[in-house]
Amino acid sequence: HADKPDSRLKSTKLLQKYGDIAEFSLIPPWQQEAILAAIEQAVRAAQLPLKGEAIEFLAEAIGNDTRRLEQELQKISLWLGDSQTPPTVAELGQLVTSSAHNSLQLGQAIREGNTSRALALLQELLLNNEPGIRIVATLTGQFRTWLQVRVMQEAGEKDDKVIAQFAELGNPKRVYFLKKEVQSLQARQLFQGLEILLQLEVSLKRGAEEVATMQTALVKLCQLLAKP
């Protein structure tokens, strides 16, 4: 497999010893809790003084890209040198180029029906060579989670633990924020949004022109969610 890490490399052996690389690369981009746990494990293995917000930033910035995580941790390690002072999120932001983070921001812009911001974020992602299909995967994951939370709300479910279980969220505390995010939307809108994203994925896989196809889909999504 072309993406397999070279096991002769010392750093790869270290990472394989402390955290199973193979499993990490298979985590779907929308399973934020699993990605967070894997990044925490890799940070501990690399003996870096990163905690809480810094780990969350890395999870959003890197997503499930194993190779990229290894590169970014090496970069942070070099930058820190012998210092054991944890870097701030702002400092990490200058060191680590954020792609998945911007895909998540793109999802938020679409949810707000903010077409101009959504198109600007898409352009930024594509300029950073983020593959269109990966952007769509992140958006699909966001929409799926929003839909699951909204469906449960519309069914009258009040227990966040039950909602978290239904939406396959490891952390029930996230439900509070997700409910706020979807409070002005209806499940049918989110369902239609998922359909647009699935059609977009099919078009891209069939070789449609990436930029124009994605822009058209984003405009449709923003118009759909801007309606009450």
mmCIF file of C-alpha atoms in Angstrom:
data_model
loop_
_atom_site.group_PDB
_atom_site.id
_atom_site.type_symbol
_atom_site.label_atom_id
_atom_site.label_comp_id
_atom_site.label_asym_id
_atom_site.label_seq_id
_atom_site.Cartn_x
_atom_site.Cartn_y
_atom_site.Cartn_z
ATOM 1 C CA HIS A 1 0.000 0.000 0.000
ATOM 2 C CA ALA A 2 1.511 3.321 -1.116
ATOM 3 C CA ASP A 3 0.590 5.188 2.074
ATOM 4 C CA LYS A 4 2.244 2.685 4.415
ATOM 5 C CA PRO A 5 4.929 4.338 6.559
ATOM 6 C CA ASP A 6 8.509 3.142 6.132
ATOM 7 C CA SER A 7 9.034 0.882 9.164
ATOM 8 C CA ARG A 8 12.823 1.283 8.931
ATOM 9 C CA LEU A 9 12.543 4.901 10.064
ATOM 10 C CA LYS A 10 13.345 5.343 13.752
ATOM 11 C CA SER A 11 10.459 7.776 14.299
ATOM 12 C CA THR A 12 8.012 5.362 12.664
ATOM 13 C CA LYS A 13 9.169 2.543 14.948
ATOM 14 C CA LEU A 14 8.667 4.832 17.947
ATOM 15 C CA LEU A 15 5.160 5.793 16.828
ATOM 16 C CA GLN A 16 4.247 2.174 16.095
ATOM 17 C CA LYS A 17 5.515 1.156 19.527
ATOM 18 C CA TYR A 18 3.353 3.707 21.376
ATOM 19 C CA GLY A 19 0.336 4.152 19.140
ATOM 20 C CA ASP A 20 -1.018 2.030 16.341
ATOM 21 C CA ILE A 21 -0.499 4.117 13.209
ATOM 22 C CA ALA A 22 -2.495 1.762 10.992
ATOM 23 C CA GLU A 23 -5.673 2.224 13.018
ATOM 24 C CA PHE A 24 -5.325 6.000 13.180
ATOM 25 C CA SER A 25 -5.243 6.377 9.406
ATOM 26 C CA LEU A 26 -8.578 4.546 9.177
ATOM 27 C CA ILE A 27 -10.503 6.893 11.502
ATOM 28 C CA PRO A 28 -13.259 8.628 9.488
ATOM 29 C CA PRO A 29 -12.771 12.439 9.446
ATOM 30 C CA TRP A 30 -16.035 13.089 11.304
ATOM 31 C CA GLN A 31 -15.140 10.905 14.323
ATOM 32 C CA GLN A 32 -13.633 13.790 16.253
ATOM 33 C CA GLU A 33 -13.350 11.958 19.599
ATOM 34 C CA ALA A 34 -11.411 9.063 18.076
ATOM 35 C CA ILE A 35 -9.076 11.510 16.281
ATOM 36 C CA LEU A 36 -8.542 13.461 19.540
ATOM 37 C CA ALA A 37 -7.660 10.269 21.427
ATOM 38 C CA ALA A 38 -5.221 9.161 18.710
ATOM 39 C CA ILE A 39 -3.524 12.584 18.651
ATOM 40 C CA GLU A 40 -3.217 12.607 22.464
ATOM 41 C CA GLN A 41 -1.557 9.201 22.233
ATOM 42 C CA ALA A 42 0.888 10.371 19.538
ATOM 43 C CA VAL A 43 1.702 13.563 21.502
ATOM 44 C CA ARG A 44 2.474 11.472 24.608
ATOM 45 C CA ALA A 45 4.638 9.127 22.531
ATOM 46 C CA ALA A 46 6.576 12.120 21.160
ATOM 47 C CA GLN A 47 6.877 13.476 24.751
ATOM 48 C CA LEU A 48 5.594 16.938 23.813
ATOM 49 C CA PRO A 49 4.070 19.286 26.436
ATOM 50 C CA LEU A 50 0.725 19.710 24.655
ATOM 51 C CA LYS A 51 -2.570 19.657 26.527
ATOM 52 C CA GLY A 52 -6.299 20.414 26.167
ATOM 53 C CA GLU A 53 -6.823 23.268 23.713
ATOM 54 C CA ALA A 54 -3.561 22.554 21.877
ATOM 55 C CA ILE A 55 -4.590 18.923 21.271
ATOM 56 C CA GLU A 56 -8.035 20.076 20.093
ATOM 57 C CA PHE A 57 -6.412 22.552 17.704
ATOM 58 C CA LEU A 58 -4.216 19.792 16.237
ATOM 59 C CA ALA A 59 -7.247 17.515 15.836
ATOM 60 C CA GLU A 60 -9.104 20.220 13.919
ATOM 61 C CA ALA A 61 -6.053 21.309 11.910
ATOM 62 C CA ILE A 62 -4.812 17.867 10.881
ATOM 63 C CA GLY A 63 -7.917 15.688 11.004
ATOM 64 C CA ASN A 64 -7.166 11.994 10.386
ATOM 65 C CA ASP A 65 -4.014 12.541 8.283
ATOM 66 C CA THR A 66 -1.446 10.299 10.032
ATOM 67 C CA ARG A 67 1.563 11.227 7.947
ATOM 68 C CA ARG A 68 0.818 14.908 8.378
ATOM 69 C CA LEU A 69 0.508 14.466 12.172
ATOM 70 C CA GLU A 70 3.955 12.886 12.317
ATOM 71 C CA GLN A 71 5.448 15.775 10.294
ATOM 72 C CA GLU A 72 3.723 18.447 12.405
ATOM 73 C CA LEU A 73 4.804 16.837 15.708
ATOM 74 C CA GLN A 74 8.412 16.731 14.470
ATOM 75 C CA LYS A 75 8.121 20.409 13.502
ATOM 76 C CA ILE A 76 6.705 21.336 16.950
ATOM 77 C CA SER A 77 9.448 19.293 18.646
ATOM 78 C CA LEU A 78 12.178 21.171 16.735
ATOM 79 C CA TRP A 79 10.535 24.519 17.479
ATOM 80 C CA LEU A 80 10.280 23.772 21.222
ATOM 81 C CA GLY A 81 13.846 22.463 21.527
ATOM 82 C CA ASP A 82 14.506 21.705 25.205
ATOM 83 C CA SER A 83 11.654 23.910 26.406
ATOM 84 C CA GLN A 84 8.892 22.211 28.368
ATOM 85 C CA THR A 85 6.627 25.289 28.207
ATOM 86 C CA PRO A 86 3.462 24.326 26.298
ATOM 87 C CA PRO A 87 2.976 26.444 23.140
ATOM 88 C CA THR A 88 -0.198 28.551 22.943
ATOM 89 C CA VAL A 89 -2.868 27.816 20.340
ATOM 90 C CA ALA A 90 -1.856 31.074 18.585
ATOM 91 C CA GLU A 91 1.755 29.862 18.342
ATOM 92 C CA LEU A 92 0.611 26.476 17.051
ATOM 93 C CA GLY A 93 -1.573 28.276 14.503
ATOM 94 C CA GLN A 94 1.553 29.894 13.035
ATOM 95 C CA LEU A 95 3.408 26.569 12.946
ATOM 96 C CA VAL A 96 0.675 24.240 11.700
ATOM 97 C CA THR A 97 -1.210 24.936 8.485
ATOM 98 C CA SER A 98 -4.821 24.114 9.121
ATOM 99 C CA SER A 99 -6.811 22.257 6.474
ATOM 100 C CA ALA A 100 -9.423 20.147 8.275
ATOM 101 C CA HIS A 101 -9.994 23.080 10.636
ATOM 102 C CA ASN A 102 -10.951 25.230 7.650
ATOM 103 C CA SER A 103 -13.199 22.448 6.337
ATOM 104 C CA LEU A 104 -15.039 22.526 9.676
ATOM 105 C CA GLN A 105 -15.248 26.340 9.476
ATOM 106 C CA LEU A 106 -16.612 25.890 5.961
ATOM 107 C CA GLY A 107 -19.361 23.695 7.407
ATOM 108 C CA GLN A 108 -20.232 26.393 9.944
ATOM 109 C CA ALA A 109 -20.408 29.058 7.192
ATOM 110 C CA ILE A 110 -22.769 26.828 5.176
ATOM 111 C CA ARG A 111 -24.897 26.179 8.272
ATOM 112 C CA GLU A 112 -25.260 29.959 8.710
ATOM 113 C CA GLY A 113 -26.181 30.329 5.016
ATOM 114 C CA ASN A 114 -23.160 32.627 4.566
ATOM 115 C CA THR A 115 -22.414 32.112 0.856
ATOM 116 C CA SER A 116 -19.566 34.636 0.467
ATOM 117 C CA ARG A 117 -17.660 33.266 3.486
ATOM 118 C CA ALA A 118 -18.241 29.666 2.354
ATOM 119 C CA LEU A 119 -16.872 30.394 -1.139
ATOM 120 C CA ALA A 120 -13.848 32.253 0.312
ATOM 121 C CA LEU A 121 -13.037 29.331 2.642
ATOM 122 C CA LEU A 122 -13.420 26.846 -0.225
ATOM 123 C CA GLN A 123 -11.008 28.884 -2.361
ATOM 124 C CA GLU A 124 -8.482 28.986 0.513
ATOM 125 C CA LEU A 125 -8.716 25.206 1.009
ATOM 126 C CA LEU A 126 -8.255 24.458 -2.697
ATOM 127 C CA LEU A 127 -5.299 26.892 -2.896
ATOM 128 C CA ASN A 128 -3.729 24.913 -0.020
ATOM 129 C CA ASN A 129 -4.066 21.794 -2.218
ATOM 130 C CA GLU A 130 -6.726 20.240 0.003
ATOM 131 C CA PRO A 131 -8.387 17.500 -2.138
ATOM 132 C CA GLY A 132 -12.027 18.309 -2.937
ATOM 133 C CA ILE A 133 -13.112 14.794 -2.023
ATOM 134 C CA ARG A 134 -11.614 15.193 1.476
ATOM 135 C CA ILE A 135 -13.414 18.531 1.991
ATOM 136 C CA VAL A 136 -16.675 16.811 1.012
ATOM 137 C CA ALA A 137 -15.968 13.941 3.468
ATOM 138 C CA THR A 138 -15.532 16.401 6.363
ATOM 139 C CA LEU A 139 -18.711 18.296 5.414
ATOM 140 C CA THR A 140 -20.672 15.044 5.061
ATOM 141 C CA GLY A 141 -19.590 14.007 8.551
ATOM 142 C CA GLN A 142 -20.666 17.366 9.986
ATOM 143 C CA PHE A 143 -24.052 17.230 8.259
ATOM 144 C CA ARG A 144 -24.627 13.626 9.346
ATOM 145 C CA THR A 145 -23.975 14.533 13.009
ATOM 146 C CA TRP A 146 -26.178 17.656 12.810
ATOM 147 C CA LEU A 147 -28.987 15.625 11.212
ATOM 148 C CA GLN A 148 -28.823 12.900 13.878
ATOM 149 C CA VAL A 149 -28.953 15.474 16.695
ATOM 150 C CA ARG A 150 -31.818 17.385 15.057
ATOM 151 C CA VAL A 151 -33.864 14.222 14.379
ATOM 152 C CA MET A 152 -33.630 13.299 18.067
ATOM 153 C CA GLN A 153 -34.612 16.830 19.115
ATOM 154 C CA GLU A 154 -37.623 16.809 16.789
ATOM 155 C CA ALA A 155 -38.613 13.429 18.258
ATOM 156 C CA GLY A 156 -38.700 15.104 21.689
ATOM 157 C CA GLU A 157 -35.596 13.435 23.157
ATOM 158 C CA LYS A 158 -34.180 15.483 26.062
ATOM 159 C CA ASP A 159 -31.422 13.197 27.384
ATOM 160 C CA ASP A 160 -28.034 14.277 25.966
ATOM 161 C CA LYS A 161 -26.530 10.834 26.659
ATOM 162 C CA VAL A 162 -29.198 9.155 24.511
ATOM 163 C CA ILE A 163 -28.646 11.736 21.731
ATOM 164 C CA ALA A 164 -24.853 11.240 21.957
ATOM 165 C CA GLN A 165 -25.280 7.475 21.624
ATOM 166 C CA PHE A 166 -27.579 7.849 18.598
ATOM 167 C CA ALA A 167 -25.191 10.309 16.900
ATOM 168 C CA GLU A 168 -22.174 8.095 17.752
ATOM 169 C CA LEU A 169 -20.504 10.821 19.815
ATOM 170 C CA GLY A 170 -17.985 9.686 22.406
ATOM 171 C CA ASN A 171 -18.466 12.828 24.481
ATOM 172 C CA PRO A 172 -22.080 13.677 25.509
ATOM 173 C CA LYS A 173 -20.935 17.225 26.422
ATOM 174 C CA ARG A 174 -20.664 17.981 22.701
ATOM 175 C CA VAL A 175 -24.438 17.537 22.347
ATOM 176 C CA TYR A 176 -25.091 20.848 24.149
ATOM 177 C CA PHE A 177 -23.099 22.778 21.502
ATOM 178 C CA LEU A 178 -24.486 20.744 18.595
ATOM 179 C CA LYS A 179 -28.069 21.457 19.734
ATOM 180 C CA LYS A 180 -27.289 25.179 19.691
ATOM 181 C CA GLU A 181 -25.776 24.854 16.200
ATOM 182 C CA VAL A 182 -28.892 23.209 14.737
ATOM 183 C CA GLN A 183 -31.607 25.011 16.721
ATOM 184 C CA SER A 184 -32.631 27.242 13.779
ATOM 185 C CA LEU A 185 -32.626 24.352 11.266
ATOM 186 C CA GLN A 186 -35.015 21.529 10.479
ATOM 187 C CA ALA A 187 -34.085 17.876 9.993
ATOM 188 C CA ARG A 188 -35.485 17.886 6.432
ATOM 189 C CA GLN A 189 -33.108 20.769 5.484
ATOM 190 C CA LEU A 190 -30.119 18.851 6.816
ATOM 191 C CA PHE A 191 -31.293 15.694 5.037
ATOM 192 C CA GLN A 192 -31.538 17.623 1.738
ATOM 193 C CA GLY A 193 -28.072 19.051 2.459
ATOM 194 C CA LEU A 194 -26.670 15.536 2.828
ATOM 195 C CA GLU A 195 -28.237 14.586 -0.511
ATOM 196 C CA ILE A 196 -26.490 17.557 -2.188
ATOM 197 C CA LEU A 197 -23.157 16.492 -0.633
ATOM 198 C CA LEU A 198 -23.575 12.863 -1.741
ATOM 199 C CA GLN A 199 -24.372 14.005 -5.305
ATOM 200 C CA LEU A 200 -21.284 16.248 -5.159
ATOM 201 C CA GLU A 201 -19.113 13.308 -4.084
ATOM 202 C CA VAL A 202 -20.403 11.196 -6.998
ATOM 203 C CA SER A 203 -19.766 14.048 -9.481
ATOM 204 C CA LEU A 204 -16.185 14.559 -8.249
ATOM 205 C CA LYS A 205 -15.455 10.816 -8.404
ATOM 206 C CA ARG A 206 -16.721 10.795 -11.994
ATOM 207 C CA GLY A 207 -14.200 13.495 -12.887
ATOM 208 C CA ALA A 208 -16.337 16.663 -12.847
ATOM 209 C CA GLU A 209 -14.423 19.969 -12.870
ATOM 210 C CA GLU A 210 -13.589 20.407 -9.167
ATOM 211 C CA VAL A 211 -13.818 24.164 -8.523
ATOM 212 C CA ALA A 212 -17.016 24.960 -10.440
ATOM 213 C CA THR A 213 -18.807 21.802 -9.246
ATOM 214 C CA MET A 214 -17.968 22.496 -5.602
ATOM 215 C CA GLN A 215 -18.875 26.192 -5.846
ATOM 216 C CA THR A 216 -22.291 25.332 -7.315
ATOM 217 C CA ALA A 217 -22.969 22.793 -4.553
ATOM 218 C CA LEU A 218 -21.932 25.280 -1.831
ATOM 219 C CA VAL A 219 -24.255 27.965 -3.187
ATOM 220 C CA LYS A 220 -27.119 25.415 -3.205
ATOM 221 C CA LEU A 221 -26.316 24.377 0.380
ATOM 222 C CA CYS A 222 -26.136 27.969 1.653
ATOM 223 C CA GLN A 223 -29.456 28.837 -0.023
ATOM 224 C CA LEU A 224 -31.064 25.705 1.433
ATOM 225 C CA LEU A 225 -29.957 26.445 5.007
ATOM 226 C CA ALA A 226 -30.599 30.195 4.824
ATOM 227 C CA LYS A 227 -34.326 29.458 4.405
ATOM 228 C CA PRO A 228 -36.338 29.109 7.632
#
